[in-house]
Coordinates of C-alpha atoms in Angstrom, one line a residue:
X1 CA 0.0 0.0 0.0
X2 CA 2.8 2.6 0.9
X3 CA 4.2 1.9 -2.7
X4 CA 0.8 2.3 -4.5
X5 CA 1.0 5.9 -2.3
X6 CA 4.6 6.8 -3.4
X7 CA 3.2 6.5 -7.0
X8 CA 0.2 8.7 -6.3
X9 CA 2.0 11.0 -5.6
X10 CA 4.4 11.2 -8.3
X11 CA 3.0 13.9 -11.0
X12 CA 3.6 11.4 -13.9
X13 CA 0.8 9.4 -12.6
X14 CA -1.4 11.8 -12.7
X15 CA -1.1 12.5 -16.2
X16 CA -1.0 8.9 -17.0
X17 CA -4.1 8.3 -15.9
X18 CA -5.6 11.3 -16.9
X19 CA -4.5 10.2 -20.8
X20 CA -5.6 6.9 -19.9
X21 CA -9.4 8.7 -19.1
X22 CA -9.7 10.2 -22.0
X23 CA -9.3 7.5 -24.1
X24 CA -11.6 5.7 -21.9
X25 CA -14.0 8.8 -22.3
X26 CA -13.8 8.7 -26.1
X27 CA -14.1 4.9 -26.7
X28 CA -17.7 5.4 -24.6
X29 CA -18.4 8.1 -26.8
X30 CA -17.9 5.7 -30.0
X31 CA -19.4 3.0 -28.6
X32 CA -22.8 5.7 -28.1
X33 CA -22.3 6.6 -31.5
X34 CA -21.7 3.8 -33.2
X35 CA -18.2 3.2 -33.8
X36 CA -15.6 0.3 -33.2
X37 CA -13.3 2.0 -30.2
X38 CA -11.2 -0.6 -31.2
X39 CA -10.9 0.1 -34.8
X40 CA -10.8 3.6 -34.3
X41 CA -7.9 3.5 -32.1
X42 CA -5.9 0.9 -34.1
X43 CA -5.8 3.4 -37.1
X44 CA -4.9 6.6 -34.6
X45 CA -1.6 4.9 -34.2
X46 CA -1.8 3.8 -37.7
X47 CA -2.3 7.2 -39.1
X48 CA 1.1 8.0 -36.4
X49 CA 3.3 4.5 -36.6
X50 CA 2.5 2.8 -39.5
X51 CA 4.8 4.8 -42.0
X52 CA 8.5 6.5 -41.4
X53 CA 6.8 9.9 -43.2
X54 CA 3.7 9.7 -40.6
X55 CA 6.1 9.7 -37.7
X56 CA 8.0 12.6 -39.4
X57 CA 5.1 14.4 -39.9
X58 CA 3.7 14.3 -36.3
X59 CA 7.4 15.3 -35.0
X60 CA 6.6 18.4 -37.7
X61 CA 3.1 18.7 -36.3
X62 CA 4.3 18.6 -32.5
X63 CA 7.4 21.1 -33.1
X64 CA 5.2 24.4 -32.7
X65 CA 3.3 23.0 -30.6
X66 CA 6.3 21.9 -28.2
X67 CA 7.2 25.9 -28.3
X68 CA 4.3 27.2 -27.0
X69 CA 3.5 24.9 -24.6
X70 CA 7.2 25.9 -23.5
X71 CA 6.2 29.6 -23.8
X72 CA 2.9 29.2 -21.6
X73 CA 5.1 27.4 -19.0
X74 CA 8.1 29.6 -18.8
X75 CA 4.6 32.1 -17.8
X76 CA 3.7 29.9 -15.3
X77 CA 6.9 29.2 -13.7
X78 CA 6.7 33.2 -13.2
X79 CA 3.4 33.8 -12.0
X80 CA 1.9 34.7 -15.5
X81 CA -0.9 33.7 -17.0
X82 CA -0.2 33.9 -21.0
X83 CA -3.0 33.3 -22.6
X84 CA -1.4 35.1 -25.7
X85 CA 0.5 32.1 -26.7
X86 CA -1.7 32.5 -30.0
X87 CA -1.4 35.9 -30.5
X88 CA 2.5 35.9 -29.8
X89 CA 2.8 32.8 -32.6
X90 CA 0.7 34.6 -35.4
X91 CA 3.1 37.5 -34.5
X92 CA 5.9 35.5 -35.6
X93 CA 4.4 34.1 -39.0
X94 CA 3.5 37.9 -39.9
X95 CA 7.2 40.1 -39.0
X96 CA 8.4 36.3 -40.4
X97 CA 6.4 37.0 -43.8
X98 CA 7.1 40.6 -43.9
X99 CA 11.1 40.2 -43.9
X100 CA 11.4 36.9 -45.3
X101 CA 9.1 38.3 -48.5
X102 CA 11.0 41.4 -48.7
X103 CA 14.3 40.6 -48.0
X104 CA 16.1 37.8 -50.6
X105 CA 19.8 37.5 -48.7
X106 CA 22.3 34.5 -48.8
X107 CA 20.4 31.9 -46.8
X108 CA 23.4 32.0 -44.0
X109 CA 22.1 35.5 -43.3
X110 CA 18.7 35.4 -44.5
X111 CA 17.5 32.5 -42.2
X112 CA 18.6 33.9 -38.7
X113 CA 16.9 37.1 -39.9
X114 CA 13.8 35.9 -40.8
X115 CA 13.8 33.7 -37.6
X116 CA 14.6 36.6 -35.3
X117 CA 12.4 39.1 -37.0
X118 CA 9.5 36.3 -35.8
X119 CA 11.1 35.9 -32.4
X120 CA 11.1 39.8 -32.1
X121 CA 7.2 39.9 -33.4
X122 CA 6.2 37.7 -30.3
X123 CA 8.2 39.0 -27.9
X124 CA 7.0 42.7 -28.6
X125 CA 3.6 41.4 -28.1
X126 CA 4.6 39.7 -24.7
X127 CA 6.4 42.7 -23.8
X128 CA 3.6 44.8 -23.7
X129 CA 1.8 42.3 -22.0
X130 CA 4.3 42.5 -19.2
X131 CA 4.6 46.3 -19.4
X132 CA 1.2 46.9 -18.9
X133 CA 1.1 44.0 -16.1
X134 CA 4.3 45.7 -14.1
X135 CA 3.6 49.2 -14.8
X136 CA -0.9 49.5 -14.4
X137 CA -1.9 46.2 -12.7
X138 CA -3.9 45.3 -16.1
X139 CA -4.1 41.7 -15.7
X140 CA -2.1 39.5 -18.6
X141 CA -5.4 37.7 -19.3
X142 CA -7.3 40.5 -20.6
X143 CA -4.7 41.8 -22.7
X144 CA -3.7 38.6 -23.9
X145 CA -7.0 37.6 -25.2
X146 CA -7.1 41.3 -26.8
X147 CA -3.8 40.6 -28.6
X148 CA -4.9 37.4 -30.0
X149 CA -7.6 39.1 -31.7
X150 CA -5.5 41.9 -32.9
X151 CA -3.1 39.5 -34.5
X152 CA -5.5 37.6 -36.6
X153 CA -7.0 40.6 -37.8
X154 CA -3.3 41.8 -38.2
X155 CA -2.6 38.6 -39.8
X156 CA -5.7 39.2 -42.5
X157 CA -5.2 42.9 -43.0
X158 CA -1.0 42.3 -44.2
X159 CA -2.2 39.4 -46.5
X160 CA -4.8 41.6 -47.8
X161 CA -2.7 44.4 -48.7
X162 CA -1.4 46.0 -51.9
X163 CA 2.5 44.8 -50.9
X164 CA 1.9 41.4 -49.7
X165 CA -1.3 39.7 -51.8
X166 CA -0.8 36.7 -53.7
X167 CA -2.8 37.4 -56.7
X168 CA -6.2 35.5 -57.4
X169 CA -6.0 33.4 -53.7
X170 CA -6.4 34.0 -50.1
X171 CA -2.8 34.1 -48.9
X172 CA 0.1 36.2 -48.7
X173 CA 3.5 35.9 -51.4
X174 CA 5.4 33.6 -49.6
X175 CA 8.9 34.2 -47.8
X176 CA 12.0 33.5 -50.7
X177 CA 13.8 30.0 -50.6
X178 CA 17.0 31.3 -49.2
X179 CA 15.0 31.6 -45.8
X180 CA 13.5 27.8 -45.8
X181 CA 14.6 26.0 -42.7
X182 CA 14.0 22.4 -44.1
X183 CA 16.5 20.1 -44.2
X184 CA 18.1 19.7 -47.8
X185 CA 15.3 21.3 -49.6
X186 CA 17.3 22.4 -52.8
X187 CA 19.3 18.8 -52.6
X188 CA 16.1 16.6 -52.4
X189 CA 14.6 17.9 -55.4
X190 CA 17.9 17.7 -57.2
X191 CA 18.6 15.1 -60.0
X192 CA 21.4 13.5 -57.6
X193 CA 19.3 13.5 -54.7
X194 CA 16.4 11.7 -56.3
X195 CA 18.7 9.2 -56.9
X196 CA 20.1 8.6 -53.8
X197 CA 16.3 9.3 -51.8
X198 CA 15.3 6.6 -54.3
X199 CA 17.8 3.9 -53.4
X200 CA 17.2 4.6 -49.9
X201 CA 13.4 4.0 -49.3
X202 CA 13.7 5.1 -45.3
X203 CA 15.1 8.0 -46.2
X204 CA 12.8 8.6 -49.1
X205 CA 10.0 8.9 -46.7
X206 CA 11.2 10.9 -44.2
X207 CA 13.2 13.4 -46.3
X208 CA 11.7 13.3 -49.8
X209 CA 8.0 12.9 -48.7
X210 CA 7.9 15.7 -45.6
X211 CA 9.1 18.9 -45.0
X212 CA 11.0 18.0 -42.3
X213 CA 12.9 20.9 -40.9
X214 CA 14.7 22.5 -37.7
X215 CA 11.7 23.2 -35.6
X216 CA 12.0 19.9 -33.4
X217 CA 15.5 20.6 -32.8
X218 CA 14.9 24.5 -32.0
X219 CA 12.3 23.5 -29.2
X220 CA 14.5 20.3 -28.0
X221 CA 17.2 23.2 -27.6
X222 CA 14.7 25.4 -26.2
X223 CA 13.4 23.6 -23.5
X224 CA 17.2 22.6 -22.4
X225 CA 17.9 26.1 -21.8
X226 CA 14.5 27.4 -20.3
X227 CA 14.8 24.6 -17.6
X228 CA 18.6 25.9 -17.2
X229 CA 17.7 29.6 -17.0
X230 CA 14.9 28.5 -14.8
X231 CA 17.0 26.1 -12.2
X232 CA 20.4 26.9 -12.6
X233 CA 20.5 30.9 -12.8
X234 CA 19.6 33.7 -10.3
X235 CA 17.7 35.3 -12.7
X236 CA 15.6 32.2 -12.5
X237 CA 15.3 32.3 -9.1
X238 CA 14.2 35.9 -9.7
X239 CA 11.7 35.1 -11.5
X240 CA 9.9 31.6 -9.9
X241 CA 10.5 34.2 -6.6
X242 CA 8.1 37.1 -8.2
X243 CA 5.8 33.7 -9.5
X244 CA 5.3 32.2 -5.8
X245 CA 5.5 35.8 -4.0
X246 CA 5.3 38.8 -5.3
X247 CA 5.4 40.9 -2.1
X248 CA 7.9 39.1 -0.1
X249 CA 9.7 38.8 -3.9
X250 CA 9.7 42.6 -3.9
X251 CA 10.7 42.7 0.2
X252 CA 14.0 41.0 -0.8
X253 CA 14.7 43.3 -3.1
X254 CA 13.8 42.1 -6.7
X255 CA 13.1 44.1 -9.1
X256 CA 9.4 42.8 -9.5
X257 CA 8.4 45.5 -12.5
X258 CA 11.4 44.1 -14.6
X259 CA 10.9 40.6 -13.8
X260 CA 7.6 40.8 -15.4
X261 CA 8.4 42.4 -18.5
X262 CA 11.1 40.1 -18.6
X263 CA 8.9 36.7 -18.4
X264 CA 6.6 37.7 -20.5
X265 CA 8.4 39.4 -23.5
X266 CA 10.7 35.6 -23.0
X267 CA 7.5 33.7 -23.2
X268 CA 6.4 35.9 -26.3
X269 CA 9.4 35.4 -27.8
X270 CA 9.2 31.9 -27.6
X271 CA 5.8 31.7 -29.1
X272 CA 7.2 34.2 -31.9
X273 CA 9.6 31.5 -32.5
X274 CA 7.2 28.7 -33.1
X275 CA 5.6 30.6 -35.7
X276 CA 9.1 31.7 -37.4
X277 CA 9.8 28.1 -37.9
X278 CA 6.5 27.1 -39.2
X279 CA 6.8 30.4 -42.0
X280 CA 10.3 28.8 -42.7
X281 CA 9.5 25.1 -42.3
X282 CA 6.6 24.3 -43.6
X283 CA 4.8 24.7 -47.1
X284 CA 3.2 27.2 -48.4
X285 CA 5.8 29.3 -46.7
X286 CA 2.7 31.8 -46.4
X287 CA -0.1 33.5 -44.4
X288 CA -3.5 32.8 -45.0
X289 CA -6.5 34.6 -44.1
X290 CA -7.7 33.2 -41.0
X291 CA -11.2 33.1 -40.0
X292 CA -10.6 31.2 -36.8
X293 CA -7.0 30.8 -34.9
X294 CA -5.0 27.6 -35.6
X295 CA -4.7 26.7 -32.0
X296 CA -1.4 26.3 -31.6
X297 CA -0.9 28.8 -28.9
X298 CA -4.2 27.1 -27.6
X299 CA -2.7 23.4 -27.9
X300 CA 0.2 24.8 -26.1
X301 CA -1.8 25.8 -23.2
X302 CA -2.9 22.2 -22.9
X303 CA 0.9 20.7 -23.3
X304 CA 1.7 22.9 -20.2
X305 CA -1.2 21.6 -18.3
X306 CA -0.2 18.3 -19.2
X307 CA 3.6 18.5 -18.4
X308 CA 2.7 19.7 -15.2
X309 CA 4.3 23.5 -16.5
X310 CA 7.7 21.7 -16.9
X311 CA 9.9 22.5 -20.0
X312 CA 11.4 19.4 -20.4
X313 CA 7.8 17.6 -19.8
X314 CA 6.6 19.9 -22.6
X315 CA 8.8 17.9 -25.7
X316 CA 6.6 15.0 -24.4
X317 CA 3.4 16.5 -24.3
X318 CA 4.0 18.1 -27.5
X319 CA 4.9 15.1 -29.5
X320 CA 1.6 13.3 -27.7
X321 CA -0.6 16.0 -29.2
X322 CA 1.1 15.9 -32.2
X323 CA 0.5 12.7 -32.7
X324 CA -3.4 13.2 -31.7
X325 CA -3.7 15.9 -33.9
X326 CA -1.9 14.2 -37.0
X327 CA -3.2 10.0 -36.3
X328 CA -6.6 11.7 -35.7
X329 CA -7.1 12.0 -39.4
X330 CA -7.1 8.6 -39.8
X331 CA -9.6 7.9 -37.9
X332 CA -12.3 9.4 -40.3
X333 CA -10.1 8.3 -43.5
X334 CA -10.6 4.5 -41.6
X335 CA -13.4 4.1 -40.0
X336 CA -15.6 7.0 -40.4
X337 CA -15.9 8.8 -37.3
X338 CA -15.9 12.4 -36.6
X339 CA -12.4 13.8 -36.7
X340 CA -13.7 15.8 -33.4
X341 CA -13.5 12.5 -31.0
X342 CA -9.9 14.1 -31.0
X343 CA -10.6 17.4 -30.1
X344 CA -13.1 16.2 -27.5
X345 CA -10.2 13.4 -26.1
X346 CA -7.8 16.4 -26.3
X347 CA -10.5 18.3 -24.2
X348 CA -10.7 15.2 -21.6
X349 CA -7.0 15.0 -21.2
X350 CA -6.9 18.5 -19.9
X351 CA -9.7 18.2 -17.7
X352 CA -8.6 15.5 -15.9
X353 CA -5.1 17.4 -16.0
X354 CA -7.1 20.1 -14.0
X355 CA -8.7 17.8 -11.5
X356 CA -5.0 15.8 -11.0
X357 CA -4.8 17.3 -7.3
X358 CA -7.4 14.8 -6.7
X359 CA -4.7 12.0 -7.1
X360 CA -2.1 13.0 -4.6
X361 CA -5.3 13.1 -2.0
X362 CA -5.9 9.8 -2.6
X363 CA -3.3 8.7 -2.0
X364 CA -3.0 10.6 1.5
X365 CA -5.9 9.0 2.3
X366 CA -4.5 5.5 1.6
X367 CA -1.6 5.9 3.5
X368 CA -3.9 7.6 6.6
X369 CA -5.9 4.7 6.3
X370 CA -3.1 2.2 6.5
X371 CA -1.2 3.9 9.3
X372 CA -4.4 3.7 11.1
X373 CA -4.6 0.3 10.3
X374 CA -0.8 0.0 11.5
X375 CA -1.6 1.5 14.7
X376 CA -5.3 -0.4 15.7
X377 CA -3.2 -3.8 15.0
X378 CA -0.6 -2.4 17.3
X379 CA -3.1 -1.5 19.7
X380 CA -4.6 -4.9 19.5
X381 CA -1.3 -6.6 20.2
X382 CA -0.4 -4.7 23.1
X383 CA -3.6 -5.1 24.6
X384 CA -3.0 -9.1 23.7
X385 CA 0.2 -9.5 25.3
X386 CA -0.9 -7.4 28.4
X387 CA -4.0 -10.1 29.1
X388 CA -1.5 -13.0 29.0
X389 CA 0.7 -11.4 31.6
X390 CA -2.1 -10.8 33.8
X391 CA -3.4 -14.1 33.5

């Protein structure tokens, strides 16, 4: 019993079985609907295991989505509450569209440009976030939800105008090759790397049939340094000190006004990065009018949640929704259910995320009840032993 405690407690259960209840949510939902949970889930991780490209793509999928989850944590860690992961990321695909369009350097130069002109987008948008946090008490949620909106409209008016319309469709020009952040785009699509993708069929499929890219690699990289500057730096301290306290933060002498605009122009910046790499990474290379937000500041909202706000735990989360999101097509491509079981498992994950301080009382309770237990038997042995010495 005091081992099934130990593993209460541990946050990793938690999520486990919080995962483990949504599935068990959605299979009832098939099952009231009329689906094969069964079936449905076989081709989930068929549409994420069953080829080398659909395991690339999901690690394409669950890049961005690995970033902003990062970004909402590094918030958390800090006291903040960003919200604006969304906002922050559409930032980055618009300053990334703007220079990367205009701008048609050697791709040493051109790249880092383009990627920090996105990093700069989200972290201005953070930064006034935090400004307006430190400096009038305006609470980060409010504003953050303001700037998401902003930045879509943003993100519609730029691909509307004169200097950036695509001609006859509903997208932006896209950014010029020299700032592509694939891996060997030009070389794939050479005559001497078709031959060599085609004598290699593993590599044909992850390189020739994705646009696999940096991203992954940026947001592994990523989360190794936000746990470092977190746990290994003062100004970490700093800043999970003005998270947990802000008073007795400000008491000691931090600079609580700075720290702020600090977190949160980091956490933008982050975001800004996600959506950088996506401009870079991915095709079209473009904006598009948006009539509703992609959701991957949204989804990284969740991968916090679910990795308990830790940066490292974030990669894992990430690549979990990524995989959702991209095996979750197959489910309607297979066996005809409603791509939304996804969204509504995605939904269930997180709610039971939410409720996960119910596990650790659990297992207080388990352990009361055994020491109790412990203690009656005790009780009962003394008591035992004394009536034989009496008699």
């Amino acid at each position: 019993m005091n081992a099934l405690s130990r593993l209460l407690k541990k946050p990793i259960t938690s999520t486990l079985i919080s995962i483990i209840l949504g599935f068990v949510v959605a299979a009832v939902l098939l099952v009231i609907a009329g689906y094969n949970p069964a079936e449905s889930f076989a081709a989930l991780f068929e549409g994420v295991f069953a080829r080398p490209n659909y395991i690339s793509n999901t690690v394409i999928r669950a890049a961005p989505i690995i970033l902003t989850g990062i970004s909402v944590a590094f918030a958390f860690k800090t006291g903040m509450f960003n919200i604006g992961a969304e906002g922050q990321y559409v930032a980055g695909t618009v300053c990334a569209v703007i220079v990367g369009s205009t701008l048609n350097l050697p791709a040493p130069l051109q790249i880092p440009i383009v990627v920090l002109a996105g990093v700069a987008g989200g972290a201005i948008i953070g930064g006034i976030t935090g400004f307006l946090k430190a400096r009038f008490g305006i609470h980060e949620v409010i504003t953050s939800i303001m700037f998401n909106w902003i930045m879509l409209y943003l993100n519609n008016f730029i691909v509307a105008s004169d200097a950036f319309h695509r001609p006859d469709t509903t997208s932006s020009v896209a950014v010029n090759p020299s700032s592509y952040t694939m891996i060997l785009p030009e070389w794939k699509t050479s005559d001497a790397g078709v031959a060599v993708l085609r004598q290699n069929p593993l590599l044909q499929q992850v390189l020739g049939r994705t646009d696999v890219n940096i991203a992954i690699v940026a947001a592994i990289v990523v989360a190794l340094v936000i746990w470092f500057l977190l746990y290994r730096s003062k100004f970490g301290y700093e800043l999970r000190a003005v998270g947990f306290n802000r008073d007795a933060a400000e008491f000691a002498g931090i600079n609580v006004m700075r720290n702020t605009m600090l977190a949160m122009t980091i956490a933008g910046a982050i975001s800004g990065l996600a959506g950088a790499l996506v401009i870079t990474g991915t095709a079209p290379h473009c904006l598009s009018t948006l009539a509703a937000f992609e959701n991957y500041g949204f989804n990284g909202f969740s991968v916090a949640l679910i990795a308990s706000s830790s940066p490292i735990g974030c990669i894992f989360a990430g690549l979990l929704f990524g995989g959702l999101i991209y095996g979750g097509q197959n489910v309607q491509l297979v066996t005809g259910a409603p791509s939304d079981i996804i969204n509504i498992m995605i939904g269930t994950i997180v709610f039971f995320v939410a409720l996960s301080i119910v596990i650790p009382k659990i297992a207080a309770r388990l352990e009361q009840r055994e020491q109790t237990r412990e203690h009656d038997a005790a009780e009962a042995a003394a008591a035992g032993k004394g009536g034989e010495t009496h008699a």
